[in-house]
mmCIF file of C-alpha atoms in Angstrom:
data_model
loop_
_atom_site.group_PDB
_atom_site.id
_atom_site.type_symbol
_atom_site.label_atom_id
_atom_site.label_comp_id
_atom_site.label_asym_id
_atom_site.label_seq_id
_atom_site.Cartn_x
_atom_site.Cartn_y
_atom_site.Cartn_z
ATOM 1 C CA MET D 245 -5.656 9.081 25.425
ATOM 2 C CA SER D 246 -5.570 6.015 27.347
ATOM 3 C CA PHE D 247 -5.254 3.096 25.466
ATOM 4 C CA GLU D 248 -5.112 -0.613 26.431
ATOM 5 C CA PRO D 249 -2.858 -2.640 23.986
ATOM 6 C CA GLU D 250 -4.759 -5.649 24.943
ATOM 7 C CA LEU D 251 -7.756 -4.343 22.274
ATOM 8 C CA VAL D 252 -5.031 -4.433 19.355
ATOM 9 C CA ILE D 253 -4.613 -8.008 20.670
ATOM 10 C CA ARG D 254 -8.239 -8.540 20.908
ATOM 11 C CA ALA D 255 -8.814 -7.280 17.500
ATOM 12 C CA GLN D 256 -6.220 -9.474 15.984
ATOM 13 C CA ALA D 257 -8.100 -12.175 17.055
ATOM 14 C CA GLY D 258 -11.397 -10.963 15.073
ATOM 15 C CA ASP D 259 -13.225 -9.372 18.119
ATOM 16 C CA VAL D 260 -15.499 -6.860 16.435
ATOM 17 C CA ALA D 261 -16.154 -5.292 19.891
ATOM 18 C CA ALA D 262 -12.630 -4.534 20.147
ATOM 19 C CA GLN D 263 -12.368 -3.407 16.543
ATOM 20 C CA GLU D 264 -15.208 -1.190 17.479
ATOM 21 C CA GLU D 265 -13.811 0.206 20.167
ATOM 22 C CA LEU D 266 -10.405 1.106 18.671
ATOM 23 C CA VAL D 267 -12.545 2.636 15.800
ATOM 24 C CA ARG D 268 -14.034 4.803 18.575
ATOM 25 C CA GLN D 269 -11.178 5.455 20.324
ATOM 26 C CA PHE D 270 -9.169 6.620 17.212
ATOM 27 C CA SER D 271 -11.739 7.996 14.695
ATOM 28 C CA PRO D 272 -11.043 11.564 16.103
ATOM 29 C CA MET D 273 -7.295 11.300 15.560
ATOM 30 C CA VAL D 274 -7.534 9.835 12.187
ATOM 31 C CA PHE D 275 -10.349 12.385 11.319
ATOM 32 C CA ARG D 276 -7.752 15.309 12.458
ATOM 33 C CA LEU D 277 -5.059 14.080 10.508
ATOM 34 C CA VAL D 278 -7.090 13.425 7.180
ATOM 35 C CA SER D 279 -8.704 17.254 7.547
ATOM 36 C CA ARG D 280 -4.894 18.670 7.574
ATOM 37 C CA PHE D 281 -4.773 17.379 3.749
ATOM 38 C CA PHE D 282 -8.290 17.770 2.813
ATOM 39 C CA ARG D 283 -10.785 20.119 2.732
ATOM 40 C CA HIS D 284 -14.408 18.671 2.230
ATOM 41 C CA ARG D 285 -16.316 16.654 4.659
ATOM 42 C CA GLU D 286 -17.186 13.736 2.698
ATOM 43 C CA ASP D 287 -13.697 13.000 1.678
ATOM 44 C CA VAL D 288 -12.275 13.090 5.116
ATOM 45 C CA GLU D 289 -14.734 10.409 6.012
ATOM 46 C CA ASP D 290 -14.348 8.500 3.007
ATOM 47 C CA LEU D 291 -10.483 8.377 3.598
ATOM 48 C CA ALA D 292 -10.892 7.952 7.570
ATOM 49 C CA GLN D 293 -12.825 4.972 6.249
ATOM 50 C CA ASP D 294 -10.337 3.521 4.315
ATOM 51 C CA VAL D 295 -7.918 3.556 7.237
ATOM 52 C CA PHE D 296 -9.598 2.023 8.876
ATOM 53 C CA PHE D 297 -10.310 -1.030 6.739
ATOM 54 C CA LYS D 298 -6.436 -0.881 5.885
ATOM 55 C CA VAL D 299 -5.984 -0.913 9.758
ATOM 56 C CA PHE D 300 -8.406 -4.056 10.135
ATOM 57 C CA THR D 301 -6.984 -5.989 7.067
ATOM 58 C CA ARG D 302 -3.212 -5.209 7.870
ATOM 59 C CA ILE D 303 -3.950 -5.796 11.704
ATOM 60 C CA ASP D 304 -1.874 -9.128 11.758
ATOM 61 C CA GLN D 305 1.108 -7.208 11.248
ATOM 62 C CA VAL D 306 1.190 -5.170 14.360
ATOM 63 C CA ARG D 307 2.860 -6.450 17.368
ATOM 64 C CA PRO D 308 1.080 -6.200 20.419
ATOM 65 C CA ASP D 309 4.390 -4.253 22.014
ATOM 66 C CA GLU D 310 4.632 -2.033 18.842
ATOM 67 C CA ASN D 311 3.016 1.801 19.177
ATOM 68 C CA PHE D 312 -0.030 1.209 17.578
ATOM 69 C CA PRO D 313 -1.457 4.991 17.724
ATOM 70 C CA GLY D 314 2.026 5.441 15.824
ATOM 71 C CA TRP D 315 1.290 2.738 13.383
ATOM 72 C CA LEU D 316 -1.965 4.361 12.493
ATOM 73 C CA ARG D 317 -0.874 7.287 12.049
ATOM 74 C CA ARG D 318 1.660 5.697 9.888
ATOM 75 C CA VAL D 319 -1.494 4.132 7.839
ATOM 76 C CA THR D 320 -3.473 7.022 7.629
ATOM 77 C CA ILE D 321 -0.715 9.735 6.192
ATOM 78 C CA ASN D 322 0.203 7.008 3.762
ATOM 79 C CA THR D 323 -3.584 6.600 2.473
ATOM 80 C CA CYS D 324 -3.465 10.653 2.227
ATOM 81 C CA TYR D 325 -0.365 10.647 0.710
ATOM 82 C CA ASP D 326 -1.599 7.716 -1.762
ATOM 83 C CA GLU D 327 -4.941 9.962 -2.282
ATOM 84 C CA LEU D 328 -3.182 13.170 -2.617
ATOM 85 C CA ARG D 329 -0.954 11.506 -5.435
ATOM 86 C CA ARG D 330 -4.335 10.343 -7.169
ATOM 87 C CA THR D 331 -5.807 13.890 -6.966
ATOM 88 C CA ARG D 332 -2.824 15.094 -8.663
ATOM 89 C CA ARG D 333 -2.675 12.850 -11.553
ATOM 90 C CA ARG D 334 -6.264 13.279 -12.107
ATOM 91 C CA ASN D 335 -6.030 17.330 -12.066
ATOM 92 C CA THR D 336 -3.063 16.849 -14.062
ATOM 93 C CA ALA D 337 -4.975 14.647 -16.827
ATOM 94 C CA PHE D 338 -7.783 17.410 -16.350
ATOM 95 C CA GLU D 339 -5.236 20.329 -16.902
ATOM 96 C CA ILE D 340 -3.889 18.252 -20.151
ATOM 97 C CA TYR D 341 -7.258 16.360 -21.847
ATOM 98 C CA GLY D 342 -10.008 18.330 -20.064
ATOM 99 C CA PRO D 343 -12.156 20.756 -21.468
ATOM 100 C CA HIS D 344 -10.430 24.007 -22.481
ATOM 101 C CA GLN D 345 -12.133 27.148 -20.266
ATOM 102 C CA ASP D 346 -10.957 30.711 -20.761
ATOM 103 C CA SER D 347 -12.211 31.703 -17.709
ATOM 104 C CA GLU D 348 -9.604 32.421 -14.398
ATOM 105 C CA PRO D 349 -7.505 29.573 -13.164
ATOM 106 C CA VAL D 350 -8.919 27.534 -10.239
ATOM 107 C CA ALA D 351 -6.285 29.150 -7.886
ATOM 108 C CA ALA D 352 -7.147 32.713 -8.831
ATOM 109 C CA VAL D 353 -10.935 32.070 -8.271
ATOM 110 C CA GLU D 354 -10.438 30.461 -4.828
ATOM 111 C CA VAL D 355 -8.182 33.923 -3.945
ATOM 112 C CA THR D 356 -11.406 36.342 -4.758
ATOM 113 C CA THR D 357 -13.803 33.903 -2.929
ATOM 114 C CA ASP D 358 -12.187 32.812 0.276
ATOM 115 C CA PRO D 359 -13.529 34.747 3.283
ATOM 116 C CA GLU D 360 -10.195 34.695 5.539
ATOM 117 C CA ASP D 361 -7.986 35.884 2.782
ATOM 118 C CA PHE D 362 -6.130 32.929 3.285
ATOM 119 C CA GLY D 363 -6.847 31.814 -0.052
ATOM 120 C CA VAL D 364 -3.315 32.576 -2.071
ATOM 121 C CA ALA D 365 -1.407 30.571 1.058
ATOM 122 C CA ARG D 366 -4.268 27.897 0.497
ATOM 123 C CA ALA D 367 -3.479 27.929 -3.321
ATOM 124 C CA ALA D 368 0.149 27.544 -3.009
ATOM 125 C CA LEU D 369 -0.061 25.012 -0.708
ATOM 126 C CA GLU D 370 -2.820 23.169 -2.389
ATOM 127 C CA ALA D 371 -0.060 23.646 -5.667
ATOM 128 C CA LEU D 372 2.759 22.140 -3.889
ATOM 129 C CA ASP D 373 3.845 18.268 -4.494
ATOM 130 C CA PRO D 374 2.455 15.409 -1.906
ATOM 131 C CA LYS D 375 6.036 14.617 -1.218
ATOM 132 C CA LEU D 376 6.652 18.317 0.036
ATOM 133 C CA LYS D 377 3.222 19.203 0.966
ATOM 134 C CA ILE D 378 2.977 16.171 3.469
ATOM 135 C CA PRO D 379 5.963 16.808 5.791
ATOM 136 C CA LEU D 380 5.639 20.776 5.844
ATOM 137 C CA ILE D 381 1.331 20.390 6.760
ATOM 138 C CA LEU D 382 2.897 17.607 9.475
ATOM 139 C CA LYS D 383 5.271 20.113 11.022
ATOM 140 C CA GLU D 384 3.828 23.476 10.714
ATOM 141 C CA VAL D 385 -0.127 22.561 11.451
ATOM 142 C CA GLU D 386 -0.153 19.288 13.219
ATOM 143 C CA GLU D 387 3.671 20.467 15.035
ATOM 144 C CA LEU D 388 5.265 17.033 14.682
ATOM 145 C CA SER D 389 9.164 17.148 15.175
ATOM 146 C CA VAL D 390 11.460 16.084 12.208
ATOM 147 C CA ALA D 391 12.012 12.735 14.217
ATOM 148 C CA GLU D 392 8.388 11.909 14.341
ATOM 149 C CA ILE D 393 7.852 12.851 10.473
ATOM 150 C CA ALA D 394 10.441 10.902 9.564
ATOM 151 C CA LEU D 395 8.709 7.995 11.656
ATOM 152 C CA SER D 396 5.501 8.614 10.140
ATOM 153 C CA LEU D 397 6.975 8.702 6.397
ATOM 154 C CA GLY D 398 9.996 5.837 6.512
ATOM 155 C CA ILE D 399 12.704 8.307 5.371
ATOM 156 C CA THR D 400 15.426 9.564 7.171
ATOM 157 C CA GLN D 401 15.506 12.945 8.961
ATOM 158 C CA THR D 402 18.040 14.449 6.751
ATOM 159 C CA ASN D 403 15.472 13.489 3.990
ATOM 160 C CA VAL D 404 12.654 15.480 5.824
ATOM 161 C CA LYS D 405 14.530 18.382 6.466
ATOM 162 C CA VAL D 406 15.530 18.641 3.012
ATOM 163 C CA ARG D 407 12.003 18.055 1.918
ATOM 164 C CA LEU D 408 10.758 20.887 4.329
ATOM 165 C CA PHE D 409 13.388 23.474 3.113
ATOM 166 C CA ARG D 410 12.171 22.832 -0.249
ATOM 167 C CA ALA D 411 8.247 22.835 0.470
ATOM 168 C CA ARG D 412 8.672 26.127 1.801
ATOM 169 C CA LYS D 413 11.215 27.631 -0.450
ATOM 170 C CA LYS D 414 8.529 26.514 -3.505
ATOM 171 C CA LEU D 415 5.835 27.563 -1.073
ATOM 172 C CA ALA D 416 7.332 31.510 -0.875
ATOM 173 C CA ALA D 417 7.810 31.068 -4.722
ATOM 174 C CA SER D 418 4.233 30.326 -5.847
ATOM 175 C CA LEU D 419 2.780 32.538 -3.335
ATOM 176 C CA ALA D 420 4.748 35.426 -4.647
ATOM 177 C CA SER D 421 3.601 34.376 -8.298
ATOM 178 C CA LEU D 422 0.190 34.049 -7.002
ATOM 179 C CA SER D 423 -0.126 37.394 -5.398
ATOM 180 C CA GLU D 424 1.452 38.810 -8.342
ATOM 181 C CA SER D 425 -1.670 37.732 -10.746
ATOM 182 C CA ARG D 426 -4.151 38.577 -8.052
ATOM 183 C CA ARG D 427 -2.873 42.177 -8.733
ATOM 184 C CA MET A 7 8.834 32.334 7.702
ATOM 185 C CA ASN A 8 6.568 34.817 6.187
ATOM 186 C CA PRO A 9 3.948 36.047 9.139
ATOM 187 C CA LYS A 10 0.942 35.741 6.790
ATOM 188 C CA LEU A 11 2.149 32.071 6.277
ATOM 189 C CA ASP A 12 2.211 31.520 10.370
ATOM 190 C CA GLU A 13 -1.229 33.230 10.664
ATOM 191 C CA PHE A 14 -2.347 30.950 7.662
ATOM 192 C CA PHE A 15 -1.310 27.572 9.652
ATOM 193 C CA LYS A 16 -2.496 28.754 12.818
ATOM 194 C CA SER A 17 -6.039 29.199 10.796
ATOM 195 C CA GLU A 18 -5.577 25.680 9.549
ATOM 196 C CA ARG A 19 -4.803 24.204 13.400
ATOM 197 C CA SER A 20 -8.091 25.123 14.005
ATOM 198 C CA ARG A 21 -9.908 23.641 11.054
ATOM 199 C CA VAL A 22 -10.584 19.848 12.118
ATOM 200 C CA PHE A 23 -13.914 17.492 11.099
ATOM 201 C CA GLU A 24 -14.619 15.504 13.679
ATOM 202 C CA PRO A 25 -16.655 12.016 13.261
ATOM 203 C CA GLY A 26 -19.968 12.152 13.369
ATOM 204 C CA PRO A 27 -22.177 9.829 15.807
ATOM 205 C CA TYR A 28 -22.577 6.969 13.082
ATOM 206 C CA PHE A 29 -19.466 6.587 11.785
ATOM 207 C CA THR A 30 -18.105 3.911 14.201
ATOM 208 C CA GLN A 31 -21.026 1.687 12.557
ATOM 209 C CA ARG A 32 -20.876 2.904 8.977
ATOM 210 C CA VAL A 33 -17.096 1.734 9.361
ATOM 211 C CA MET A 34 -18.065 -1.591 11.015
ATOM 212 C CA ALA A 35 -20.557 -2.135 8.430
ATOM 213 C CA ARG A 36 -18.354 -1.397 5.375
ATOM 214 C CA LEU A 37 -15.507 -3.501 7.292
ATOM 215 C CA ALA A 38 -18.233 -6.107 7.649
ATOM 216 C CA GLY A 39 -19.101 -6.449 3.553
ATOM 217 C CA GLN A 40 -15.638 -6.184 2.168
ATOM 218 C CA LEU A 41 -13.946 -8.298 4.645
ATOM 219 C CA ALA A 42 -16.093 -10.984 3.320
ATOM 220 C CA ALA A 43 -15.038 -9.845 -0.290
ATOM 221 C CA HIS A 44 -11.428 -9.701 0.968
ATOM 222 C CA ARG A 45 -11.424 -13.174 2.303
ATOM 223 C CA GLU A 46 -13.553 -14.222 -0.972
ATOM 224 C CA ASN A 47 -10.846 -13.016 -3.102
ATOM 225 C CA GLY A 48 -7.968 -15.036 -1.261
ATOM 226 C CA ILE A 49 -4.781 -15.064 -2.560
ATOM 227 C CA TRP A 50 -5.075 -12.823 -5.393
ATOM 228 C CA ASN A 51 -5.343 -9.759 -2.546
ATOM 229 C CA GLU A 52 -1.750 -10.756 -1.515
ATOM 230 C CA VAL A 53 -0.295 -9.864 -5.004
ATOM 231 C CA VAL A 54 0.204 -6.327 -5.775
ATOM 232 C CA ALA A 55 -1.643 -4.832 -8.484
ATOM 233 C CA GLY A 56 1.277 -3.982 -11.027
ATOM 234 C CA ALA A 57 2.552 -7.618 -10.742
ATOM 235 C CA ARG A 58 -1.014 -9.805 -11.153
ATOM 236 C CA PRO A 59 -0.727 -9.956 -14.689
ATOM 237 C CA VAL A 60 2.490 -11.314 -14.421
ATOM 238 C CA PHE A 61 1.020 -13.727 -11.844
ATOM 239 C CA ALA A 62 -1.692 -14.365 -13.946
ATOM 240 C CA LEU A 63 0.738 -15.753 -16.680
ATOM 241 C CA ALA A 64 2.943 -17.684 -14.648
ATOM 242 C CA MET A 65 0.033 -19.479 -13.385
ATOM 243 C CA VAL A 66 -1.615 -19.719 -16.955
ATOM 244 C CA LEU A 67 1.823 -21.205 -17.902
ATOM 245 C CA LEU A 68 2.420 -23.873 -15.134
ATOM 246 C CA LEU A 69 -1.273 -25.184 -14.858
ATOM 247 C CA GLY A 70 -0.755 -25.585 -19.146
ATOM 248 C CA ILE A 71 2.562 -27.360 -18.667
ATOM 249 C CA LEU A 72 0.641 -29.298 -15.520
ATOM 250 C CA ALA A 73 -1.949 -30.608 -17.890
ATOM 251 C CA VAL A 74 0.251 -31.629 -20.647
ATOM 252 C CA GLN A 75 2.211 -33.724 -18.085
ATOM 253 C CA LEU A 76 -1.399 -35.378 -16.955
ATOM 254 C CA PHE A 77 -3.334 -35.485 -20.058
ATOM 255 C CA LEU A 78 -0.532 -36.531 -22.789
ATOM 256 C CA PRO A 79 0.580 -39.813 -23.072
ATOM 257 C CA THR A 80 4.412 -40.387 -22.398
ATOM 258 C CA MET A 81 5.604 -41.602 -25.686
ATOM 259 C CA PRO A 82 7.795 -45.521 -25.156
ATOM 260 C CA ASP A 83 11.655 -45.313 -25.875
ATOM 261 C CA ARG A 84 11.335 -48.201 -28.060
ATOM 262 C CA GLY A 85 8.520 -49.828 -30.559
ATOM 263 C CA PRO A 86 7.036 -52.928 -30.214
ATOM 264 C CA ILE A 87 9.361 -54.245 -33.521
ATOM 265 C CA ASP A 88 12.419 -53.219 -31.364
ATOM 266 C CA ALA A 89 11.221 -54.373 -28.147
ATOM 267 C CA VAL A 90 10.443 -57.872 -30.058
ATOM 268 C CA LEU A 91 13.482 -57.997 -31.515
ATOM 269 C CA ALA A 92 15.851 -56.890 -28.432
ATOM 270 C CA PRO A 93 17.200 -59.745 -25.970
ATOM 271 C CA GLU A 94 15.657 -59.616 -22.933
ATOM 272 C CA GLN A 95 18.906 -59.562 -21.052
ATOM 273 C CA THR A 96 22.562 -58.656 -21.527
ATOM 274 C CA GLU A 97 25.159 -61.453 -21.636
ATOM 275 C CA GLY A 98 26.254 -59.823 -18.008
ATOM 276 C CA GLU A 99 22.912 -60.154 -16.626
ATOM 277 C CA HIS A 100 22.179 -63.261 -18.096
ATOM 278 C CA LEU A 101 25.325 -64.878 -15.919
ATOM 279 C CA ILE A 102 24.055 -62.738 -12.986
ATOM 280 C CA PHE A 103 21.097 -64.190 -12.724
ATOM 281 C CA THR A 104 21.809 -67.865 -13.609
ATOM 282 C CA GLY A 105 24.780 -67.600 -11.353
ATOM 283 C CA ALA A 106 27.424 -69.010 -14.186
ATOM 284 C CA GLU A 107 30.719 -68.550 -13.734
ATOM 285 C CA PRO A 108 32.161 -65.352 -16.350
ATOM 286 C CA THR A 109 34.322 -67.171 -19.316
ATOM 287 C CA ASN A 110 36.778 -64.361 -19.803
ATOM 288 C CA PRO A 111 37.682 -61.081 -18.035
ATOM 289 C CA GLU A 112 36.251 -58.840 -20.051
ATOM 290 C CA LEU A 113 32.783 -60.125 -19.358
ATOM 291 C CA GLU A 114 33.374 -60.187 -15.819
ATOM 292 C CA LYS A 115 34.540 -56.459 -16.132
ATOM 293 C CA MET A 116 30.937 -56.001 -18.004
ATOM 294 C CA ILE A 117 29.061 -57.777 -15.097
ATOM 295 C CA ILE A 118 30.923 -55.407 -12.163
ATOM 296 C CA ILE A 119 29.676 -52.106 -14.594
ATOM 297 C CA THR A 120 26.636 -53.537 -14.834
ATOM 298 C CA GLU A 121 26.117 -53.934 -10.990
ATOM 299 C CA ASP A 122 27.587 -51.086 -9.913
ATOM 300 C CA GLY A 123 25.502 -48.968 -12.323
ATOM 301 C CA GLN A 124 22.375 -50.471 -10.369
#
C-alpha cells in the first residue's frame, strides 16, 4: 500500500480531507483485522468506527517519522481486546445472573448448525481468554511474526511465545472436551 | 498442530468483511459529532475514567478551601482594646526613629536585634 506520511501531518493539523483519505486508505486493513475477532458485520463496522475515532482523537501522539500503519494496527488490536474483554464479562454475568436455560449450551448448538463443520474449533476459539486468543489469531490467521505480535500488543516476545503455547494447549483441551460432548 | 485446526485457520483467513461504500462518510460524520462533544467535555476526557471520582473530590475540596479563603474575613491577631492599650512602638523602635543614642548596652543590643529582624 502506498502511504504518504504527509497525510498524517495534515490530519494532525485538522485537515478533514486528509483524515478522510486516511480512513479510505486504511479502512480495509482495519476491517480485515477486526473481522479476525468478530463474526458479525455490524460489530465489525462499529468497532472500525471506534478505531478511527480513537485514531483521530490521539493522532497528535503519532510522530511523523513513526510507522503509522503499525500504530494503527496497535490501536485496532487494543480496541478489539477491550471489546472482547467487555463481551466476556457480559457473557459471564449473563451465565451467572441470566435466566437459567435447560437447553444445550451455546457451543454445542453452534456445532450442529455450522455448515463448514468448523463449529467445534470455532466454539473452542471463542471460549479462549482474549489474552490468549488475540496472539493466537494474529499468529495463525493474520500470519504475523512473534516480533510483530509483541510490538502490536506491547509485550515481550517471550511473553508472546508463552501465550501462544498456553493458547494452543487450552484450545486442544477444549476442542477435545467439545468433541466429546458432541458425541 | 491438529490438521483440522490448520484447515480451520485457513478458512478463517478467507473470512473478511470489506468496508461498505459509505463507510468513510459515516466515520467522518460520527467523528464530526463526537469530536465536537469531546472538545466540549475538555479536561474531563483527559482524566482516566477510574480516576474521575478522585479528581472530582480533589477539585471540590480545592474550590471549597479557596471559597473559605475568599469569603470568610480573617480574624485580627489582637482585638481593638489590645490595640489601644499596646504601645505603638517598642523602646528600640523609638530610639531608631528618633535617632537618639541608646542609654545602655542592653538597649543597643535590642536595637541590633530589631534591625536584623527587619
